[in-house]
Short mmCIF file of C-alpha atoms in Angstrom, two decimals:
data_model
loop_
_atom_site.label_atom_id
_atom_site.label_comp_id
_atom_site.label_asym_id
_atom_site.label_seq_id
_atom_site.Cartn_x
_atom_site.Cartn_y
_atom_site.Cartn_z
CA UNK A 1 0.00 0.00 0.00
CA UNK A 2 2.82 2.36 0.94
CA UNK A 3 4.66 1.52 -2.30
CA UNK A 4 1.55 2.26 -4.38
CA UNK A 5 1.07 5.59 -2.58
CA UNK A 6 4.72 6.53 -3.20
CA UNK A 7 4.42 5.57 -6.87
CA UNK A 8 1.25 7.64 -7.24
CA UNK A 9 2.99 10.62 -5.59
CA UNK A 10 5.93 10.33 -8.02
CA UNK A 11 3.52 10.15 -10.96
CA UNK A 12 1.68 13.29 -9.74
CA UNK A 13 4.97 15.14 -9.41
CA UNK A 14 5.98 14.19 -12.96
CA UNK A 15 2.60 15.35 -14.26
CA UNK A 16 3.00 18.79 -12.69
CA UNK A 17 6.46 19.23 -14.16
CA UNK A 18 5.13 18.74 -17.71
CA UNK A 19 6.97 17.97 -20.93
CA UNK A 20 9.71 20.60 -20.82
CA UNK A 21 12.12 21.85 -18.18
CA UNK A 22 15.01 24.31 -18.50
CA UNK A 23 17.44 21.41 -18.15
CA UNK A 24 15.82 19.57 -21.05
CA UNK A 25 15.87 22.68 -23.26
CA UNK A 26 19.57 23.29 -22.58
CA UNK A 27 20.34 19.61 -23.14
CA UNK A 28 18.50 19.56 -26.48
CA UNK A 29 20.23 22.76 -27.63
CA UNK A 30 23.64 21.29 -26.72
CA UNK A 31 22.84 18.07 -28.61
CA UNK A 32 21.66 20.06 -31.63
CA UNK A 33 24.93 22.00 -31.62
CA UNK A 34 26.90 18.72 -31.48
CA UNK A 35 24.88 17.31 -34.39
CA UNK A 36 25.43 20.41 -36.53
CA UNK A 37 29.14 20.59 -35.75
CA UNK A 38 29.57 16.85 -36.39
CA UNK A 39 27.67 17.14 -39.65
CA UNK A 40 29.79 20.07 -40.82
CA UNK A 41 32.98 18.16 -40.01
CA UNK A 42 31.61 15.13 -41.87
CA UNK A 43 30.97 17.05 -45.11
CA UNK A 44 34.37 18.75 -44.97
CA UNK A 45 36.41 15.64 -45.82
CA UNK A 46 36.40 13.35 -48.83
CA UNK A 47 38.19 12.41 -52.02
CA UNK A 48 36.95 15.55 -53.79
CA UNK A 49 39.24 18.37 -52.73
CA UNK A 50 37.62 21.50 -51.29
CA UNK A 51 38.37 23.76 -48.37
CA UNK A 52 36.35 23.63 -45.16
CA UNK A 53 34.95 27.10 -45.90
CA UNK A 54 33.82 25.99 -49.37
CA UNK A 55 32.15 22.89 -47.94
CA UNK A 56 30.30 24.84 -45.26
CA UNK A 57 29.18 27.53 -47.73
CA UNK A 58 27.82 24.78 -49.96
CA UNK A 59 25.81 23.30 -47.09
CA UNK A 60 24.05 26.64 -46.51
CA UNK A 61 23.80 27.58 -50.21
CA UNK A 62 20.28 29.06 -50.61
CA UNK A 63 20.22 27.96 -54.26
CA UNK A 64 20.06 24.37 -52.96
CA UNK A 65 18.39 24.80 -49.57
CA UNK A 66 15.35 26.53 -51.07
CA UNK A 67 15.32 24.65 -54.38
CA UNK A 68 12.14 22.54 -54.52
CA UNK A 69 13.39 20.62 -57.55
CA UNK A 70 16.50 19.61 -55.62
CA UNK A 71 14.44 18.38 -52.65
CA UNK A 72 12.18 16.51 -55.05
CA UNK A 73 15.28 14.70 -56.32
CA UNK A 74 16.61 14.09 -52.81
CA UNK A 75 13.46 12.89 -51.07
CA UNK A 76 11.33 11.54 -53.92
CA UNK A 77 13.99 10.25 -56.28
CA UNK A 78 13.28 12.73 -59.08
CA UNK A 79 15.77 14.05 -61.59
CA UNK A 80 18.57 16.08 -60.04
CA UNK A 81 18.54 19.71 -61.28
CA UNK A 82 21.64 21.39 -62.63
CA UNK A 83 24.03 22.06 -59.76
CA UNK A 84 27.67 22.94 -59.28
CA UNK A 85 30.15 20.13 -58.74
CA UNK A 86 30.66 21.17 -55.13
CA UNK A 87 26.90 21.13 -54.50
CA UNK A 88 26.55 17.67 -56.01
CA UNK A 89 29.43 16.32 -53.88
CA UNK A 90 28.20 17.87 -50.63
CA UNK A 91 24.45 17.51 -51.04
CA UNK A 92 24.21 14.28 -53.00
CA UNK A 93 27.16 12.34 -51.57
CA UNK A 94 28.17 13.63 -48.14
CA UNK A 95 25.12 15.13 -46.43
CA UNK A 96 22.89 12.04 -46.86
CA UNK A 97 25.30 10.14 -44.59
CA UNK A 98 24.65 12.74 -41.88
CA UNK A 99 20.88 12.49 -42.35
CA UNK A 100 20.98 8.69 -42.16
CA UNK A 101 22.99 9.01 -38.95
CA UNK A 102 20.38 11.38 -37.52
CA UNK A 103 17.52 9.01 -38.38
CA UNK A 104 19.35 5.92 -37.11
CA UNK A 105 20.47 7.63 -33.90
CA UNK A 106 17.00 8.94 -33.05
CA UNK A 107 15.17 5.68 -33.76
CA UNK A 108 17.64 3.44 -31.93
CA UNK A 109 17.60 5.71 -28.88
CA UNK A 110 13.79 5.80 -28.80
CA UNK A 111 13.60 2.04 -29.31
CA UNK A 112 15.98 1.35 -26.43
CA UNK A 113 14.08 3.70 -24.13
CA UNK A 114 10.77 1.96 -24.89
CA UNK A 115 12.20 -1.52 -24.29
CA UNK A 116 13.64 -0.42 -20.95
CA UNK A 117 10.19 0.74 -19.87
CA UNK A 118 8.04 -2.16 -21.11
CA UNK A 119 10.40 -4.69 -19.53
CA UNK A 120 11.18 -2.49 -16.49
CA UNK A 121 14.78 -3.44 -17.11
CA UNK A 122 17.53 -0.87 -17.56
CA UNK A 123 19.70 -3.49 -19.31
CA UNK A 124 17.15 -3.92 -22.11
CA UNK A 125 17.79 -2.69 -25.65
CA UNK A 126 17.09 -3.87 -29.22
CA UNK A 127 20.54 -5.46 -29.28
CA UNK A 128 20.29 -7.26 -25.95
CA UNK A 129 16.72 -8.51 -26.51
CA UNK A 130 17.56 -10.11 -29.86
CA UNK A 131 15.53 -7.65 -31.94
CA UNK A 132 18.61 -6.28 -33.72
CA UNK A 133 19.87 -9.74 -34.67
CA UNK A 134 16.40 -10.86 -35.82
CA UNK A 135 15.95 -7.77 -37.96
CA UNK A 136 19.54 -8.09 -39.11
CA UNK A 137 19.04 -11.67 -40.24
CA UNK A 138 16.01 -10.66 -42.30
CA UNK A 139 17.83 -7.76 -43.94
CA UNK A 140 20.89 -9.90 -44.66
CA UNK A 141 18.67 -12.61 -46.13
CA UNK A 142 17.13 -9.97 -48.40
CA UNK A 143 20.51 -8.60 -49.49
CA UNK A 144 22.06 -12.00 -50.20
CA UNK A 145 19.14 -14.10 -51.46
CA UNK A 146 16.13 -11.89 -52.27
CA UNK A 147 17.74 -8.67 -53.52
CA UNK A 148 14.60 -7.74 -55.47
CA UNK A 149 12.81 -7.06 -52.18
CA UNK A 150 15.28 -4.34 -51.14
CA UNK A 151 12.68 -1.50 -51.32
CA UNK A 152 10.74 -3.26 -48.53
CA UNK A 153 13.72 -3.53 -46.16
CA UNK A 154 12.19 -1.58 -43.22
CA UNK A 155 9.08 -3.76 -43.21
CA UNK A 156 11.05 -6.98 -43.62
CA UNK A 157 13.41 -5.89 -40.85
CA UNK A 158 10.43 -5.09 -38.63
CA UNK A 159 9.00 -8.56 -39.30
CA UNK A 160 12.33 -10.19 -38.41
CA UNK A 161 12.67 -8.10 -35.26
CA UNK A 162 9.09 -8.90 -34.23
CA UNK A 163 9.63 -12.64 -34.70
CA UNK A 164 12.82 -12.50 -32.64
CA UNK A 165 11.10 -10.58 -29.84
CA UNK A 166 8.14 -12.99 -29.80
CA UNK A 167 10.59 -15.89 -29.49
CA UNK A 168 12.34 -14.11 -26.62
CA UNK A 169 9.00 -13.49 -24.92
CA UNK A 170 7.92 -17.10 -25.38
CA UNK A 171 11.18 -18.43 -23.92
CA UNK A 172 11.00 -16.03 -20.96
CA UNK A 173 7.31 -16.71 -20.25
CA UNK A 174 6.63 -18.87 -17.23
CA UNK A 175 3.30 -17.78 -15.83
CA UNK A 176 4.59 -14.27 -16.59
CA UNK A 177 7.97 -12.82 -17.40
CA UNK A 178 10.80 -11.39 -15.36
CA UNK A 179 13.50 -8.89 -16.41
CA UNK A 180 16.27 -11.42 -15.84
CA UNK A 181 14.58 -14.12 -17.95
CA UNK A 182 13.95 -11.62 -20.76
CA UNK A 183 17.62 -10.62 -20.88
CA UNK A 184 18.85 -14.22 -20.77
CA UNK A 185 16.34 -15.27 -23.45
CA UNK A 186 17.47 -12.28 -25.53
CA UNK A 187 21.10 -13.36 -25.30
CA UNK A 188 20.15 -16.87 -26.49
CA UNK A 189 18.05 -15.65 -29.42
CA UNK A 190 20.72 -13.10 -30.33
CA UNK A 191 23.35 -15.86 -30.59
CA UNK A 192 21.07 -18.07 -32.72
CA UNK A 193 20.27 -15.32 -35.21
CA UNK A 194 23.89 -14.24 -35.40
CA UNK A 195 24.81 -17.82 -36.29
CA UNK A 196 22.16 -17.79 -39.01
CA UNK A 197 23.62 -14.53 -40.33
CA UNK A 198 27.06 -16.13 -40.58
CA UNK A 199 25.57 -19.12 -42.40
CA UNK A 200 24.08 -16.83 -45.06
CA UNK A 201 27.54 -15.81 -46.23
CA UNK A 202 28.01 -19.29 -47.70
CA UNK A 203 25.12 -18.60 -50.11
CA UNK A 204 26.60 -15.37 -51.47
CA UNK A 205 28.55 -15.83 -54.74
CA UNK A 206 29.26 -12.16 -55.40
CA UNK A 207 32.30 -10.88 -53.49
CA UNK A 208 30.86 -7.35 -53.54
CA UNK A 209 27.68 -8.56 -51.85
CA UNK A 210 29.75 -10.32 -49.19
CA UNK A 211 31.80 -7.20 -48.48
CA UNK A 212 28.64 -5.09 -48.29
CA UNK A 213 27.02 -7.60 -45.96
CA UNK A 214 30.07 -7.75 -43.67
CA UNK A 215 30.20 -3.95 -43.44
CA UNK A 216 26.47 -3.91 -42.79
CA UNK A 217 26.57 -6.48 -39.97
CA UNK A 218 29.14 -4.35 -38.12
CA UNK A 219 26.99 -1.23 -38.43
CA UNK A 220 28.22 1.28 -40.99
CA UNK A 221 27.07 4.53 -42.58
CA UNK A 222 29.69 4.32 -45.33
CA UNK A 223 28.17 4.68 -48.78
CA UNK A 224 24.70 5.65 -47.55
CA UNK A 225 22.77 8.10 -49.71
CA UNK A 226 19.37 9.61 -50.29
CA UNK A 227 17.94 6.19 -51.14
CA UNK A 228 18.57 5.08 -47.54
CA UNK A 229 16.97 8.29 -46.27
CA UNK A 230 13.87 7.59 -48.40
CA UNK A 231 13.72 4.00 -47.12
CA UNK A 232 13.86 4.87 -43.43
CA UNK A 233 12.28 8.28 -43.00
CA UNK A 234 8.57 7.37 -43.08
CA UNK A 235 8.78 4.36 -40.70
CA UNK A 236 11.01 6.45 -38.43
CA UNK A 237 8.59 9.39 -38.30
CA UNK A 238 5.63 7.09 -37.63
CA UNK A 239 7.45 5.22 -34.83
CA UNK A 240 8.67 8.45 -33.20
CA UNK A 241 5.23 10.09 -33.27
CA UNK A 242 3.57 7.03 -31.71
CA UNK A 243 6.37 6.74 -29.14
CA UNK A 244 5.87 10.36 -28.07
CA UNK A 245 2.12 9.80 -27.87
CA UNK A 246 2.74 6.74 -25.67
CA UNK A 247 5.08 8.51 -23.22
CA UNK A 248 2.39 8.75 -20.54
CA UNK A 249 1.62 5.03 -20.86
CA UNK A 250 5.30 4.27 -20.45
CA UNK A 251 5.34 6.31 -17.24
CA UNK A 252 2.41 4.26 -15.93
CA UNK A 253 4.17 0.99 -16.82
CA UNK A 254 7.11 2.07 -14.68
CA UNK A 255 4.82 2.15 -11.65
CA UNK A 256 4.49 -1.63 -11.79
CA UNK A 257 1.97 -4.00 -13.32
CA UNK A 258 -0.44 -3.99 -10.37
CA UNK A 259 -0.51 -0.22 -10.08
CA UNK A 260 -0.97 0.15 -13.85
CA UNK A 261 -3.90 -2.28 -13.79
CA UNK A 262 -5.47 -0.46 -10.85
CA UNK A 263 -5.34 2.72 -12.96
CA UNK A 264 -7.33 0.97 -15.68
CA UNK A 265 -4.51 0.13 -18.09
CA UNK A 266 -4.64 -3.08 -20.11
CA UNK A 267 -1.01 -3.79 -19.41
CA UNK A 268 -0.29 -6.63 -21.84
CA UNK A 269 -2.02 -4.87 -24.73
CA UNK A 270 -0.11 -1.61 -24.13
CA UNK A 271 3.14 -3.49 -23.62
CA UNK A 272 2.85 -5.35 -26.94
CA UNK A 273 1.74 -2.24 -28.84
CA UNK A 274 4.65 -0.18 -27.58
CA UNK A 275 7.04 -3.09 -28.15
CA UNK A 276 5.85 -3.13 -31.75
CA UNK A 277 6.65 0.58 -32.03
CA UNK A 278 10.12 -0.05 -30.60
CA UNK A 279 10.69 -2.88 -33.08
CA UNK A 280 9.65 -0.67 -36.01
CA UNK A 281 11.94 2.13 -34.81
CA UNK A 282 14.92 -0.20 -34.44
CA UNK A 283 14.19 -1.86 -37.77
CA UNK A 284 14.11 1.47 -39.62
CA UNK A 285 17.64 2.14 -38.35
CA UNK A 286 18.93 -1.37 -38.94
CA UNK A 287 17.66 -1.48 -42.53
CA UNK A 288 19.87 1.47 -43.53
CA UNK A 289 22.71 1.59 -40.99
CA UNK A 290 23.18 -2.07 -40.10
CA UNK A 291 23.55 -3.44 -36.60
CA UNK A 292 24.91 -0.64 -34.43
CA UNK A 293 25.56 -2.45 -31.19
CA UNK A 294 24.65 -1.13 -27.72
CA UNK A 295 23.49 2.26 -29.00
CA UNK A 296 19.92 1.76 -27.80
CA UNK A 297 21.27 0.75 -24.39
CA UNK A 298 23.61 3.65 -23.73
CA UNK A 299 21.72 6.71 -25.02
CA UNK A 300 18.59 6.41 -22.81
CA UNK A 301 20.82 6.12 -19.74
CA UNK A 302 22.76 9.25 -20.66
CA UNK A 303 19.51 11.16 -21.17
CA UNK A 304 17.94 9.74 -17.99
CA UNK A 305 20.91 10.90 -15.91
CA UNK A 306 20.47 14.44 -17.25
CA UNK A 307 16.72 15.05 -17.57
CA UNK A 308 15.25 12.43 -15.22
CA UNK A 309 13.13 9.33 -15.71
CA UNK A 310 9.87 10.95 -16.86
CA UNK A 311 9.32 9.40 -20.28
CA UNK A 312 7.84 12.56 -21.76
CA UNK A 313 11.14 14.35 -21.31
CA UNK A 314 13.22 11.22 -21.77
CA UNK A 315 11.76 10.61 -25.24
CA UNK A 316 12.41 14.18 -26.35
CA UNK A 317 15.94 14.00 -24.97
CA UNK A 318 16.58 10.76 -26.87
CA UNK A 319 15.41 12.40 -30.11
CA UNK A 320 18.22 14.94 -29.75
CA UNK A 321 20.93 12.91 -28.00
CA UNK A 322 20.66 9.91 -30.35
CA UNK A 323 21.48 11.88 -33.54
CA UNK A 324 24.24 13.84 -31.78
CA UNK A 325 26.05 10.72 -30.54
CA UNK A 326 25.57 8.81 -33.80
CA UNK A 327 26.89 11.65 -35.98
CA UNK A 328 29.86 12.32 -33.67
CA UNK A 329 30.67 8.59 -33.44
CA UNK A 330 30.51 8.31 -37.23
CA UNK A 331 32.87 11.25 -37.63
CA UNK A 332 35.30 9.56 -35.26
CA UNK A 333 34.94 6.26 -37.10
CA UNK A 334 35.54 7.90 -40.45
CA UNK A 335 38.52 10.05 -39.49
CA UNK A 336 40.32 7.65 -37.11
CA UNK A 337 42.56 5.99 -39.71
CA UNK A 338 43.02 9.24 -41.59
CA UNK A 339 44.38 11.00 -38.50
CA UNK A 340 46.34 8.08 -37.02
CA UNK A 341 47.74 6.41 -40.14
CA UNK A 342 46.94 8.87 -42.95
CA UNK A 343 44.89 6.12 -44.58
CA UNK A 344 41.58 6.49 -46.49
CA UNK A 345 40.14 3.43 -44.71
CA UNK A 346 37.05 3.96 -42.59
CA UNK A 347 36.08 2.18 -39.38
CA UNK A 348 32.43 1.05 -39.10
CA UNK A 349 30.50 3.19 -36.63
CA UNK A 350 29.24 0.00 -34.97
CA UNK A 351 32.79 -0.72 -33.84
CA UNK A 352 32.95 2.62 -32.03
CA UNK A 353 29.57 2.21 -30.34
CA UNK A 354 30.44 -1.38 -29.42
CA UNK A 355 33.71 -0.33 -27.79
CA UNK A 356 31.78 2.23 -25.74
CA UNK A 357 28.61 0.25 -25.13
CA UNK A 358 30.19 -3.06 -24.10
CA UNK A 359 32.04 -1.70 -21.06
CA UNK A 360 29.03 0.47 -20.20
CA UNK A 361 26.81 -2.63 -20.21
CA UNK A 362 29.19 -4.34 -17.77
CA UNK A 363 29.20 -1.20 -15.61
CA UNK A 364 25.40 -1.28 -15.40
CA UNK A 365 25.43 -4.95 -14.42
CA UNK A 366 27.97 -4.28 -11.66
CA UNK A 367 26.12 -1.19 -10.49
CA UNK A 368 22.71 -2.78 -10.03
CA UNK A 369 21.90 -4.39 -6.70
CA UNK A 370 18.86 -6.10 -8.16
CA UNK A 371 18.89 -6.83 -11.87
CA UNK A 372 15.90 -5.77 -13.84
CA UNK A 373 14.63 -2.83 -11.78
CA UNK A 374 14.65 0.71 -13.08
#
């Protein structure tokens, strides 16, 4: 009874505070600045020689920014209007990579935040729960075997992620689920689907397809363009809008199943609906950026430590922090070999996030007194 009263008091306090606080506004502005700076650094380097000033002027060129024909070509696949060489290089080759990073960062962060709420487990994420590997297997199967279905990658990835999550849920179910069983089941399913991914390489005859698939399984934004933006943007927008609309329900889920039911919530229905949104969000990112490990685990924790655990503010924070960290990590991945060894090679961004996320995952496990409680 005392616990329920305390939970209700916390919920009332969150409700009074509302969606925005000064801390959240400052945090979002800082993340926006990081995203813009990272994006400008990203477009400043490449095989086509131009100065940093030229690259930045091209980014803000009003002849492109306000050109409806150019945006028709970028977003709808129309014919590209006549543009200068610098504009074509920056806007058609370099900037799309930044936009894909923004989409992937936002959707993976939102997906991880949702999974942590519906499972009441701060170790949950698309990667840990097997969703990433399930979606990844479906996308890899499409690339290697059914290449004609490439335009439907987000939906196929969502189907693969949903199947993986249902398997995890079925394995963890024993008159109900527990956070620990969900994580352990996710690890098992993740290993199985990763093995299936490795098996698919034996069916690929084209060396180029194999190289693309390997880069994709490690999580990479190299070579992404407007086509990837067009593939992911609509599922990403839909998932983000529904996630924001479900922020209050996520707050109620955090109060515990009994309290949520006493407030009139159909817990299982809401949990599965929001899990579906999280799967779609993760799948939109995976279909264009590959498997970026641990990203959906780390970002919600960073945001939670800054803006608090209210999911209205947490979701908004993730929408800004996710793109900032993804773009900055991709800049680091791209420029690492160039700075250290003066080599044009590029490190997959998934390697960078994995090197950060793996130790952070272990830190969370060591930190928690009782696994599975937020």
